[in-house]
Amino acid sequence: GESVGLHLPTLSVQEGDNSIINCAYSNSASDYFIWYKQESGKGPQFIIDIRSNMDKRQGQRVTVLLNKTVKHLSLQIAATQPGDSAVYFCAEMFSGGYNKLIFGAGTRLAVHP
Amino acid sequence: EAGVTQSPTHLIKTRGQQVTLRCSPISGHTSVYWYQQALGLGLQFLLWYDEGEERNRGNFPPRFSGRQFPNYSSELNVNALELEDSALYLCASSLGPGAPYEQYFGPGTRLTVT
C-alpha cells in the first residue's frame, strides 16, 4: 500500500552531535515533502519542507536533503540538544493528489547527555 | 495566534457506540484534515475538508464521516465503534488547497474503545 518508510526506527545520539534521520518514499510523482517532530502527548510539529524542484533546504539547525533518483529524504539536525528528543516523521504529498499527506512510521531520536 | 484546537482531549467509549470529535483550525485556514494515529501504525489520512466540502478521503470505512461548518471548524464522527478504532485522532489545518501545503496539527483526541 501507500507508504513512506524509514530506515532506522530508533536513533541514539550524544548531545552536541549531529543527527541524520533517513526516509525512503514510495511515490515518484510526489512533489512535496515535510518533516514533522512529535513529542510525547502532542500533535506533530512542522519542522521543514522541501519541494521536488530542490535538493536541499536549510532551516534553523536543520537541513533537509532530497534525492529524487533514489527516492530518499533525510533530515539533518546540527548540534543535537535534549529538546530534540522526539519521534520524527517524514511525509510526502503529490500536489495533484488532493492534499493527502502520506506519513512514514516515524523514527525515535534519543539524545543522551 | 492560537493554533489548532481539538476537543475533547480524551474519550472512552464502548464498542458499538458513536463518537464525535471536534476541531477548530488556525484563524484564516480554510482546509481541515483528519488523521488517525493508531499505536504502531503511524499517521493515516482520514478526511480533508475545504470550504465546507469533503475534498478527499482515505481508506477508511463509511462509518468514519465528518463535516465542516461555515466557520471552518470541523467534526469527525465515528459510528459503530470497534476496538481497533482506539487511537489518537489528529486534526490539522492549512491555508487552503492551492496555498502552501504546510499542515499544522492540533494536540489530538485520544479515543479508547473498550
Short mmCIF file of C-alpha atoms in Angstrom, two decimals:
data_model
loop_
_atom_site.label_atom_id
_atom_site.label_comp_id
_atom_site.label_asym_id
_atom_site.label_seq_id
_atom_site.Cartn_x
_atom_site.Cartn_y
_atom_site.Cartn_z
CA GLY A 1 0.00 0.00 0.00
CA GLU A 2 0.97 3.63 0.10
CA SER A 3 3.82 4.20 2.47
CA VAL A 4 6.76 6.33 3.36
CA GLY A 5 9.33 4.18 5.05
CA LEU A 6 12.17 4.86 7.43
CA HIS A 7 15.49 3.06 7.62
CA LEU A 8 16.08 3.46 11.37
CA PRO A 9 13.24 3.20 13.84
CA THR A 10 15.42 4.43 16.75
CA LEU A 11 18.41 6.75 16.69
CA SER A 12 20.52 7.46 19.77
CA VAL A 13 22.96 10.36 19.72
CA GLN A 14 25.10 12.29 22.14
CA GLU A 15 24.20 15.85 22.96
CA GLY A 16 26.10 18.17 20.65
CA ASP A 17 26.49 15.64 17.87
CA ASN A 18 24.79 15.95 14.51
CA SER A 19 21.83 13.69 13.80
CA ILE A 20 20.73 12.29 10.48
CA ILE A 21 17.29 10.75 10.09
CA ASN A 22 16.60 8.96 6.83
CA CYS A 23 13.43 8.23 4.94
CA ALA A 24 12.51 6.43 1.73
CA TYR A 25 9.38 7.50 -0.08
CA SER A 26 7.29 5.43 -2.40
CA ASN A 27 5.65 7.68 -4.98
CA SER A 28 7.95 9.05 -7.66
CA ALA A 29 5.23 11.59 -8.50
CA SER A 30 5.36 13.14 -5.02
CA ASP A 31 6.43 16.74 -5.27
CA TYR A 32 6.27 17.97 -1.72
CA PHE A 33 7.93 16.57 1.38
CA ILE A 34 7.73 17.54 5.03
CA TRP A 35 9.43 16.61 8.25
CA TYR A 36 7.42 16.68 11.46
CA LYS A 37 8.51 16.33 15.07
CA GLN A 38 6.17 14.77 17.59
CA GLU A 39 6.83 14.98 21.28
CA SER A 40 5.06 12.73 23.71
CA GLY A 41 1.44 13.74 24.20
CA LYS A 42 1.49 16.37 21.48
CA GLY A 43 0.49 16.63 17.86
CA PRO A 44 3.13 16.65 15.11
CA GLN A 45 5.00 19.92 14.79
CA PHE A 46 6.06 21.17 11.36
CA ILE A 47 9.86 21.37 11.06
CA ILE A 48 10.79 21.95 7.47
CA ASP A 49 9.56 21.19 3.98
CA ILE A 50 11.05 20.85 0.53
CA ARG A 51 9.62 20.77 -2.95
CA SER A 52 10.75 18.36 -5.63
CA ASN A 53 12.44 21.08 -7.64
CA MET A 54 15.01 21.47 -4.86
CA ASP A 55 17.57 19.05 -3.47
CA LYS A 56 18.47 20.89 -0.28
CA ARG A 57 16.84 23.31 2.07
CA GLN A 58 18.15 24.73 5.32
CA GLY A 59 16.37 25.97 8.38
CA GLN A 60 17.50 26.79 11.85
CA ARG A 61 19.83 23.91 12.83
CA VAL A 62 18.03 21.63 10.38
CA THR A 63 18.71 20.71 6.78
CA VAL A 64 16.57 18.55 4.54
CA LEU A 65 18.11 16.75 1.59
CA LEU A 66 16.11 15.25 -1.24
CA ASN A 67 17.45 12.67 -3.67
CA LYS A 68 14.75 12.00 -6.24
CA THR A 69 16.88 9.48 -8.11
CA VAL A 70 16.67 7.01 -5.26
CA LYS A 71 13.53 8.47 -3.65
CA HIS A 72 15.33 9.32 -0.44
CA LEU A 73 14.83 12.10 2.05
CA SER A 74 16.93 12.97 5.07
CA LEU A 75 16.75 15.37 7.97
CA GLN A 76 19.97 16.62 9.48
CA ILE A 77 19.93 18.22 12.89
CA ALA A 78 23.04 20.12 13.88
CA ALA A 79 24.33 20.19 17.46
CA THR A 80 21.53 17.96 18.73
CA GLN A 81 20.02 19.04 22.03
CA PRO A 82 17.99 17.15 24.64
CA GLY A 83 14.94 19.10 23.48
CA ASP A 84 15.29 17.44 20.09
CA SER A 85 14.33 14.09 21.60
CA ALA A 86 11.07 13.10 19.90
CA VAL A 87 9.65 10.97 17.12
CA TYR A 88 10.33 12.37 13.67
CA PHE A 89 8.05 11.66 10.73
CA CYS A 90 8.67 12.28 7.09
CA ALA A 91 5.67 12.76 4.85
CA GLU A 92 5.14 13.04 1.12
CA MET A 93 2.45 14.62 -0.98
CA PHE A 94 1.55 14.69 -4.62
CA SER A 95 0.09 18.13 -5.17
CA GLY A 96 -2.34 16.71 -7.67
CA GLY A 97 -3.49 14.15 -5.13
CA TYR A 98 -5.89 16.26 -3.15
CA ASN A 99 -3.55 17.44 -0.41
CA LYS A 100 -3.17 13.98 1.07
CA LEU A 101 -0.05 13.57 3.19
CA ILE A 102 1.39 10.08 3.39
CA PHE A 103 3.39 9.55 6.55
CA GLY A 104 6.12 7.14 7.46
CA ALA A 105 6.11 5.11 10.63
CA GLY A 106 8.47 7.50 12.43
CA THR A 107 11.98 7.45 13.89
CA ARG A 108 12.56 8.00 17.56
CA LEU A 109 15.51 10.26 18.30
CA ALA A 110 17.01 9.85 21.77
CA VAL A 111 19.57 12.46 22.80
CA HIS A 112 21.88 11.48 25.64
CA PRO A 113 23.83 13.98 27.76
CA GLU B 1 -2.01 33.40 17.30
CA ALA B 2 -3.94 30.37 18.52
CA GLY B 3 -3.09 27.05 16.99
CA VAL B 4 -5.36 24.20 16.00
CA THR B 5 -7.55 23.17 18.90
CA GLN B 6 -9.33 19.86 19.45
CA SER B 7 -11.86 18.58 21.91
CA PRO B 8 -12.21 16.53 23.93
CA THR B 9 -8.67 15.63 24.97
CA HIS B 10 -9.53 12.10 25.98
CA LEU B 11 -12.56 9.93 25.43
CA ILE B 12 -13.54 6.43 26.48
CA LYS B 13 -16.32 4.65 24.62
CA THR B 14 -17.61 1.11 24.40
CA ARG B 15 -17.81 -0.96 21.27
CA GLY B 16 -20.83 -0.15 19.13
CA GLN B 17 -21.21 3.40 20.38
CA GLN B 18 -20.82 6.55 18.33
CA VAL B 19 -18.40 9.41 18.92
CA THR B 20 -17.96 12.97 17.69
CA LEU B 21 -14.64 14.75 17.78
CA ARG B 22 -14.23 18.48 17.20
CA CYS B 23 -11.56 20.66 15.66
CA SER B 24 -11.04 24.39 15.24
CA PRO B 25 -8.46 25.41 12.64
CA ILE B 26 -5.99 28.26 12.80
CA SER B 27 -7.68 31.54 12.02
CA GLY B 28 -7.61 32.16 8.28
CA HIS B 29 -7.19 28.48 7.38
CA THR B 30 -9.98 27.02 5.29
CA SER B 31 -8.73 23.44 4.98
CA VAL B 32 -9.10 20.89 7.75
CA TYR B 33 -7.62 17.41 7.72
CA TRP B 34 -8.24 14.43 9.95
CA TYR B 35 -5.67 11.72 10.64
CA GLN B 36 -5.73 8.58 12.74
CA GLN B 37 -2.60 7.65 14.67
CA ALA B 38 -3.01 4.13 15.95
CA LEU B 39 -0.26 2.56 18.01
CA GLY B 40 2.44 1.21 15.75
CA LEU B 41 0.74 2.31 12.55
CA GLY B 42 1.83 5.90 12.13
CA LEU B 43 -0.48 8.61 10.86
CA GLN B 44 -3.15 7.55 8.43
CA PHE B 45 -5.04 10.13 6.38
CA LEU B 46 -8.79 10.10 7.03
CA LEU B 47 -10.50 13.13 5.52
CA TRP B 48 -9.90 16.53 4.03
CA TYR B 49 -12.46 19.34 4.10
CA ASP B 50 -12.23 22.70 2.46
CA GLU B 51 -14.89 25.41 2.20
CA GLY B 52 -17.43 23.06 3.70
CA GLU B 53 -16.88 20.30 1.16
CA GLU B 54 -15.24 16.90 1.52
CA ARG B 55 -12.30 17.02 -0.90
CA ASN B 56 -10.57 13.72 -0.25
CA ARG B 57 -10.98 10.59 1.78
CA GLY B 58 -8.55 7.95 2.95
CA ASN B 59 -9.03 4.20 3.02
CA PHE B 60 -11.47 4.09 5.90
CA PRO B 61 -14.97 2.60 6.04
CA PRO B 62 -18.07 4.80 5.67
CA ARG B 63 -18.71 4.76 9.41
CA PHE B 64 -15.98 7.40 9.56
CA SER B 65 -17.53 10.65 8.42
CA GLY B 66 -17.37 14.32 9.14
CA ARG B 67 -18.33 17.77 8.17
CA GLN B 68 -17.02 21.30 8.08
CA PHE B 69 -19.00 24.27 9.27
CA PRO B 70 -19.19 27.78 7.79
CA ASN B 71 -16.67 28.99 10.38
CA TYR B 72 -14.30 26.26 9.08
CA SER B 73 -14.40 24.21 12.25
CA SER B 74 -14.94 20.51 11.72
CA GLU B 75 -16.35 17.40 13.29
CA LEU B 76 -15.29 13.81 12.85
CA ASN B 77 -17.94 11.21 13.53
CA VAL B 78 -17.29 7.54 14.03
CA ASN B 79 -20.24 5.18 14.20
CA ALA B 80 -20.40 1.61 15.46
CA LEU B 81 -17.09 1.87 17.24
CA GLU B 82 -14.75 -1.08 17.08
CA LEU B 83 -11.85 -1.89 19.37
CA GLU B 84 -9.35 -1.11 16.62
CA ASP B 85 -10.67 2.45 16.42
CA SER B 86 -8.71 3.16 19.58
CA ALA B 87 -6.18 5.75 18.50
CA LEU B 88 -5.08 9.34 18.67
CA TYR B 89 -7.17 11.38 16.23
CA LEU B 90 -5.33 14.38 14.92
CA CYS B 91 -6.75 17.38 13.16
CA ALA B 92 -4.63 19.67 11.01
CA SER B 93 -5.34 22.85 9.10
CA SER B 94 -3.79 24.68 6.20
CA LEU B 95 -4.47 27.86 4.27
CA GLY B 96 -6.32 26.05 1.52
CA PRO B 97 -5.99 23.66 -1.38
CA GLY B 98 -3.91 25.92 -3.58
CA ALA B 99 -1.96 27.56 -0.80
CA PRO B 100 1.32 26.44 0.80
CA TYR B 101 0.92 22.85 1.80
CA GLU B 102 2.06 23.14 5.39
CA GLN B 103 -0.42 21.41 7.63
CA TYR B 104 -0.43 22.45 11.26
CA PHE B 105 -1.60 19.88 13.76
CA GLY B 106 -3.62 20.10 16.93
CA PRO B 107 -2.82 18.11 20.09
CA GLY B 108 -5.22 15.33 19.18
CA THR B 109 -8.07 13.46 20.86
CA ARG B 110 -7.17 10.17 22.45
CA LEU B 111 -10.04 7.72 21.88
CA THR B 112 -10.14 4.46 23.77
CA VAL B 113 -12.73 1.86 22.79
CA THR B 114 -13.40 -0.89 25.32
#
